[in-house]
mmCIF file of C-alpha atoms in Angstrom:
data_model
loop_
_atom_site.group_PDB
_atom_site.id
_atom_site.type_symbol
_atom_site.label_atom_id
_atom_site.label_comp_id
_atom_site.label_asym_id
_atom_site.label_seq_id
_atom_site.Cartn_x
_atom_site.Cartn_y
_atom_site.Cartn_z
ATOM 1 C CA MET A 1 -5.679 -21.527 7.977
ATOM 2 C CA ALA A 2 -4.711 -17.840 7.964
ATOM 3 C CA MET A 3 -1.924 -16.753 10.281
ATOM 4 C CA ASN A 4 -2.379 -13.961 12.807
ATOM 5 C CA SER A 5 0.437 -11.468 12.258
ATOM 6 C CA ASP A 6 -0.016 -10.086 15.765
ATOM 7 C CA ASP A 7 1.271 -13.423 17.124
ATOM 8 C CA LEU A 8 4.518 -13.294 15.123
ATOM 9 C CA GLN A 9 7.721 -11.529 16.136
ATOM 10 C CA PRO A 10 11.106 -11.330 14.368
ATOM 11 C CA GLU A 11 12.432 -14.108 16.606
ATOM 12 C CA THR A 12 9.518 -16.454 15.842
ATOM 13 C CA ILE A 13 8.656 -15.742 12.222
ATOM 14 C CA GLY A 14 11.480 -17.989 10.945
ATOM 15 C CA PRO A 15 10.175 -21.235 12.462
ATOM 16 C CA ALA A 16 6.645 -20.201 11.446
ATOM 17 C CA LEU A 17 7.797 -19.759 7.849
ATOM 18 C CA LEU A 18 9.545 -23.135 7.890
ATOM 19 C CA ALA A 19 6.409 -24.883 9.148
ATOM 20 C CA PHE A 20 4.248 -22.995 6.653
ATOM 21 C CA ARG A 21 6.467 -23.964 3.728
ATOM 22 C CA GLY A 22 6.361 -27.596 4.786
ATOM 23 C CA ALA A 23 2.573 -27.582 4.993
ATOM 24 C CA LYS A 24 2.183 -25.851 1.611
ATOM 25 C CA GLY A 25 4.990 -27.651 -0.210
ATOM 26 C CA LEU A 26 6.779 -24.393 -1.006
ATOM 27 C CA THR A 27 10.498 -23.942 -1.619
ATOM 28 C CA LEU A 28 12.675 -21.096 -0.391
ATOM 29 C CA GLN A 29 12.856 -19.967 -4.011
ATOM 30 C CA ASP A 30 9.043 -19.704 -4.084
ATOM 31 C CA VAL A 31 9.127 -17.459 -1.019
ATOM 32 C CA SER A 32 12.021 -15.452 -2.434
ATOM 33 C CA GLN A 33 10.145 -14.748 -5.653
ATOM 34 C CA SER A 34 7.103 -13.515 -3.718
ATOM 35 C CA THR A 35 8.920 -11.403 -1.123
ATOM 36 C CA GLY A 36 12.109 -10.205 -2.824
ATOM 37 C CA ILE A 37 14.178 -11.609 0.058
ATOM 38 C CA SER A 38 17.195 -13.644 -1.057
ATOM 39 C CA VAL A 39 17.238 -17.412 -0.526
ATOM 40 C CA PRO A 40 20.352 -17.312 1.741
ATOM 41 C CA THR A 41 18.723 -14.651 3.935
ATOM 42 C CA LEU A 42 15.475 -16.639 4.137
ATOM 43 C CA SER A 43 17.419 -19.735 5.169
ATOM 44 C CA LYS A 44 19.165 -17.816 7.961
ATOM 45 C CA ILE A 45 15.842 -16.365 9.149
ATOM 46 C CA GLU A 46 14.210 -19.810 9.209
ATOM 47 C CA ASN A 47 17.101 -21.211 11.234
ATOM 48 C CA CYS A 48 17.097 -18.241 13.641
ATOM 49 C CA LYS A 49 20.632 -17.249 12.640
ATOM 50 C CA VAL A 50 19.630 -13.650 11.909
ATOM 51 C CA THR A 51 16.829 -11.352 12.994
ATOM 52 C CA PRO A 52 14.965 -10.057 9.922
ATOM 53 C CA SER A 53 15.164 -6.393 9.032
ATOM 54 C CA VAL A 54 12.070 -4.216 9.329
ATOM 55 C CA ARG A 55 11.199 -4.614 5.670
ATOM 56 C CA SER A 56 11.989 -8.323 5.525
ATOM 57 C CA PHE A 57 9.768 -8.874 8.557
ATOM 58 C CA VAL A 58 6.883 -6.957 6.981
ATOM 59 C CA SER A 59 7.318 -8.770 3.657
ATOM 60 C CA LEU A 60 7.158 -12.131 5.430
ATOM 61 C CA LEU A 61 4.050 -11.106 7.373
ATOM 62 C CA GLN A 62 2.438 -10.111 4.089
ATOM 63 C CA PHE A 63 3.474 -13.346 2.411
ATOM 64 C CA LEU A 64 2.251 -15.592 5.217
ATOM 65 C CA GLY A 65 -1.057 -13.754 5.413
ATOM 66 C CA SER A 66 -1.803 -13.626 1.692
ATOM 67 C CA ALA A 67 -0.472 -17.064 0.798
ATOM 68 C CA SER A 68 -2.290 -18.624 3.742
ATOM 69 C CA ALA A 69 -5.567 -17.087 2.652
ATOM 70 C CA SER A 70 -5.347 -17.517 -1.104
ATOM 71 C CA GLY A 71 -2.211 -19.401 -2.029
ATOM 72 C CA THR A 72 -0.857 -16.401 -3.910
ATOM 73 C CA SER A 73 1.023 -13.240 -3.060
ATOM 74 C CA SER A 74 -0.724 -9.897 -2.854
ATOM 75 C CA THR A 75 -1.543 -8.122 -6.118
ATOM 76 C CA ALA A 76 -2.854 -4.937 -4.488
ATOM 77 C CA ARG A 77 -2.014 -1.675 -6.242
ATOM 78 C CA ARG A 78 -3.164 0.748 -3.541
ATOM 79 C CA ALA A 79 -2.647 1.084 0.202
ATOM 80 C CA ILE A 80 -4.535 3.059 2.844
ATOM 81 C CA THR A 81 -3.141 3.111 6.383
ATOM 82 C CA ARG A 82 -5.669 4.400 8.919
ATOM 83 C CA ASP A 83 -4.810 5.770 12.334
ATOM 84 C CA GLY A 84 -3.605 2.890 14.502
ATOM 85 C CA GLU A 85 -3.154 0.492 11.568
ATOM 86 C CA ALA A 86 0.586 0.952 10.968
ATOM 87 C CA ILE A 87 2.758 -1.995 11.931
ATOM 88 C CA ARG A 88 4.973 -1.018 14.862
ATOM 89 C CA TYR A 89 8.486 -2.400 15.101
ATOM 90 C CA GLU A 90 10.625 -1.356 18.061
ATOM 91 C CA THR A 91 14.380 -1.502 18.555
ATOM 92 C CA THR A 92 16.623 -0.089 21.251
ATOM 93 C CA ASN A 93 17.138 3.118 19.301
ATOM 94 C CA HIS A 94 14.028 3.568 17.145
ATOM 95 C CA ILE A 95 10.279 3.029 17.114
ATOM 96 C CA PHE A 96 9.073 2.448 13.554
ATOM 97 C CA ASP A 97 5.454 2.778 12.396
ATOM 98 C CA ILE A 98 5.408 1.118 8.976
ATOM 99 C CA HIS A 99 2.824 2.415 6.503
ATOM 100 C CA ALA A 100 1.466 0.797 3.314
ATOM 101 C CA ALA A 101 2.398 -2.578 4.762
ATOM 102 C CA ASP A 102 -0.304 -4.327 2.733
ATOM 103 C CA LEU A 103 1.524 -3.561 -0.516
ATOM 104 C CA LEU A 104 4.099 -6.293 -1.035
ATOM 105 C CA ASP A 105 5.674 -4.998 -4.248
ATOM 106 C CA LYS A 106 6.350 -1.266 -3.996
ATOM 107 C CA ALA A 107 9.096 1.132 -5.007
ATOM 108 C CA MET A 108 8.890 3.369 -1.917
ATOM 109 C CA HIS A 109 8.893 2.383 1.756
ATOM 110 C CA PRO A 110 7.251 4.977 4.064
ATOM 111 C CA ILE A 111 8.024 4.835 7.770
ATOM 112 C CA VAL A 112 7.255 7.238 10.615
ATOM 113 C CA ALA A 113 10.150 6.833 13.033
ATOM 114 C CA GLU A 114 10.574 8.009 16.593
ATOM 115 C CA ILE A 115 14.295 8.579 17.110
ATOM 116 C CA VAL A 116 15.233 7.415 20.596
ATOM 117 C CA GLN A 117 18.997 7.356 20.084
ATOM 118 C CA HIS A 118 20.994 10.349 21.359
ATOM 119 C CA ASP A 119 24.577 9.051 21.197
ATOM 120 C CA VAL A 120 26.541 8.548 17.979
ATOM 121 C CA PRO A 121 27.674 4.913 17.624
ATOM 122 C CA PRO A 122 30.905 3.848 15.864
ATOM 123 C CA ILE A 123 30.648 4.162 12.085
ATOM 124 C CA ASP A 124 30.728 0.368 11.767
ATOM 125 C CA ASP A 125 27.301 0.368 13.433
ATOM 126 C CA TRP A 126 25.777 2.860 10.997
ATOM 127 C CA ILE A 127 23.452 1.491 8.320
ATOM 128 C CA SER A 128 23.468 1.504 4.532
ATOM 129 C CA HIS A 129 21.149 0.064 1.911
ATOM 130 C CA GLU A 130 20.363 0.317 -1.778
ATOM 131 C CA GLY A 131 18.496 3.290 -3.172
ATOM 132 C CA ASP A 132 17.762 6.796 -1.921
ATOM 133 C CA GLU A 133 16.278 8.127 1.302
ATOM 134 C CA PHE A 134 14.164 11.181 2.119
ATOM 135 C CA ILE A 135 13.770 12.331 5.723
ATOM 136 C CA TYR A 136 11.334 15.026 6.896
ATOM 137 C CA VAL A 137 11.355 16.109 10.543
ATOM 138 C CA LEU A 138 7.893 16.011 12.114
ATOM 139 C CA ALA A 139 8.872 16.899 15.688
ATOM 140 C CA GLY A 140 12.006 17.757 17.613
ATOM 141 C CA ARG A 141 15.476 18.124 16.143
ATOM 142 C CA VAL A 142 17.874 15.568 14.656
ATOM 143 C CA THR A 143 21.460 15.346 13.467
ATOM 144 C CA VAL A 144 22.098 13.421 10.259
ATOM 145 C CA TYR A 145 25.452 11.672 9.934
ATOM 146 C CA LEU A 146 26.613 10.562 6.468
ATOM 147 C CA ALA A 147 29.931 8.810 5.879
ATOM 148 C CA ASP A 148 30.926 11.179 3.044
ATOM 149 C CA TYR A 149 29.695 14.472 4.554
ATOM 150 C CA ARG A 150 29.923 16.531 7.708
ATOM 151 C CA PRO A 151 27.024 16.062 10.169
ATOM 152 C CA TYR A 152 24.136 18.507 9.816
ATOM 153 C CA SER A 153 21.159 19.447 11.955
ATOM 154 C CA LEU A 154 17.493 19.491 10.937
ATOM 155 C CA GLY A 155 14.511 20.938 12.790
ATOM 156 C CA LYS A 156 10.758 20.557 12.443
ATOM 157 C CA GLY A 157 9.627 21.172 8.862
ATOM 158 C CA GLU A 158 13.110 20.617 7.399
ATOM 159 C CA SER A 159 14.200 17.699 5.240
ATOM 160 C CA THR A 160 17.112 15.911 3.607
ATOM 161 C CA TYR A 161 17.531 13.567 0.646
ATOM 162 C CA PHE A 162 20.605 11.370 0.163
ATOM 163 C CA ASP A 163 22.059 8.267 -1.432
ATOM 164 C CA SER A 164 21.400 5.626 1.228
ATOM 165 C CA GLY A 165 24.265 3.508 -0.085
ATOM 166 C CA MET A 166 26.398 5.755 2.133
ATOM 167 C CA LYS A 167 26.665 4.648 5.727
ATOM 168 C CA HIS A 168 24.333 6.869 7.716
ATOM 169 C CA ILE A 169 22.579 7.353 11.023
ATOM 170 C CA VAL A 170 20.076 9.838 12.446
ATOM 171 C CA ILE A 171 20.379 10.959 16.077
ATOM 172 C CA SER A 172 17.906 12.919 18.197
ATOM 173 C CA GLU A 173 19.116 16.299 19.463
ATOM 174 C CA SER A 174 15.950 16.867 21.483
ATOM 175 C CA ASP A 175 15.681 16.329 25.216
ATOM 176 C CA ASP A 176 12.812 14.027 24.333
ATOM 177 C CA HIS A 177 12.585 11.803 21.257
ATOM 178 C CA ALA A 178 12.424 13.297 17.770
ATOM 179 C CA GLN A 179 10.013 12.071 15.092
ATOM 180 C CA VAL A 180 10.655 11.874 11.341
ATOM 181 C CA LEU A 181 8.977 10.658 8.186
ATOM 182 C CA ALA A 182 11.463 8.472 6.298
ATOM 183 C CA ILE A 183 10.810 7.314 2.745
ATOM 184 C CA SER A 184 13.344 5.073 1.040
ATOM 185 C CA THR A 185 13.513 3.325 -2.314
ATOM 186 C CA SER A 186 15.457 0.185 -1.473
ATOM 187 C CA SER A 187 14.421 -3.457 -1.917
ATOM 188 C CA ALA A 188 12.637 -5.466 0.770
ATOM 189 C CA ASN A 189 15.724 -7.251 2.086
ATOM 190 C CA SER A 190 18.365 -4.544 1.818
ATOM 191 C CA LEU A 191 17.912 -2.648 5.080
ATOM 192 C CA ARG A 192 19.730 -4.050 8.115
ATOM 193 C CA LEU A 193 19.282 -2.766 11.643
ATOM 194 C CA GLY A 194 22.029 -4.830 13.226
ATOM 195 C CA PRO A 195 21.648 -7.497 15.934
ATOM 196 C CA GLU A 196 19.204 -5.557 18.094
ATOM 197 C CA LYS A 197 16.336 -7.476 19.596
ATOM 198 C CA SER A 198 12.952 -6.035 18.775
ATOM 199 C CA ALA A 199 9.273 -6.415 19.565
ATOM 200 C CA PRO A 200 6.908 -5.381 16.774
ATOM 201 C CA ARG A 201 3.230 -4.969 17.402
ATOM 202 C CA ARG A 202 0.226 -3.332 15.831
ATOM 203 C CA ARG A 203 -0.604 0.051 17.307
#
């Protein structure tokens, strides 16, 4: 029976994965090989000890959907995301619309993000992950903070590219929220958003 991704949230996908594995006779290693998420991280997600990152959550949705339908992971080589089809994942500080979510194994991860956050948190709360990141401002104005550089401001039509292994954070300068296109090259389980509660949904 195929699972409905609209019914799953970060807080509930762990128990759903555990039940699914039991029904299919799959090991955590099987899931890890299909999703790129490490076995220890999968175990913590199943036992509700951590909330999955954006990319881990999407990878698990993809795995549960494709494995439920066919018993195998997705082998798609192309993605088309129509208006309203992006997977939305909300946190206290960001609203992410995740594109190309139907491609499980990809080198780039495109996200349109609405930046809600206006205050700079302590550097310990900034994020870092493997790979590189490209940010292009679609609306409003943002300040980019990188651990190894002075903060800099970007307006609509401007962009930045940096090593995302540095701790970093992007803050809205606008009275309203700013919007950016963010494309990163890290693995599915490398991005962490911290302990924020979130409520993803399809647009």
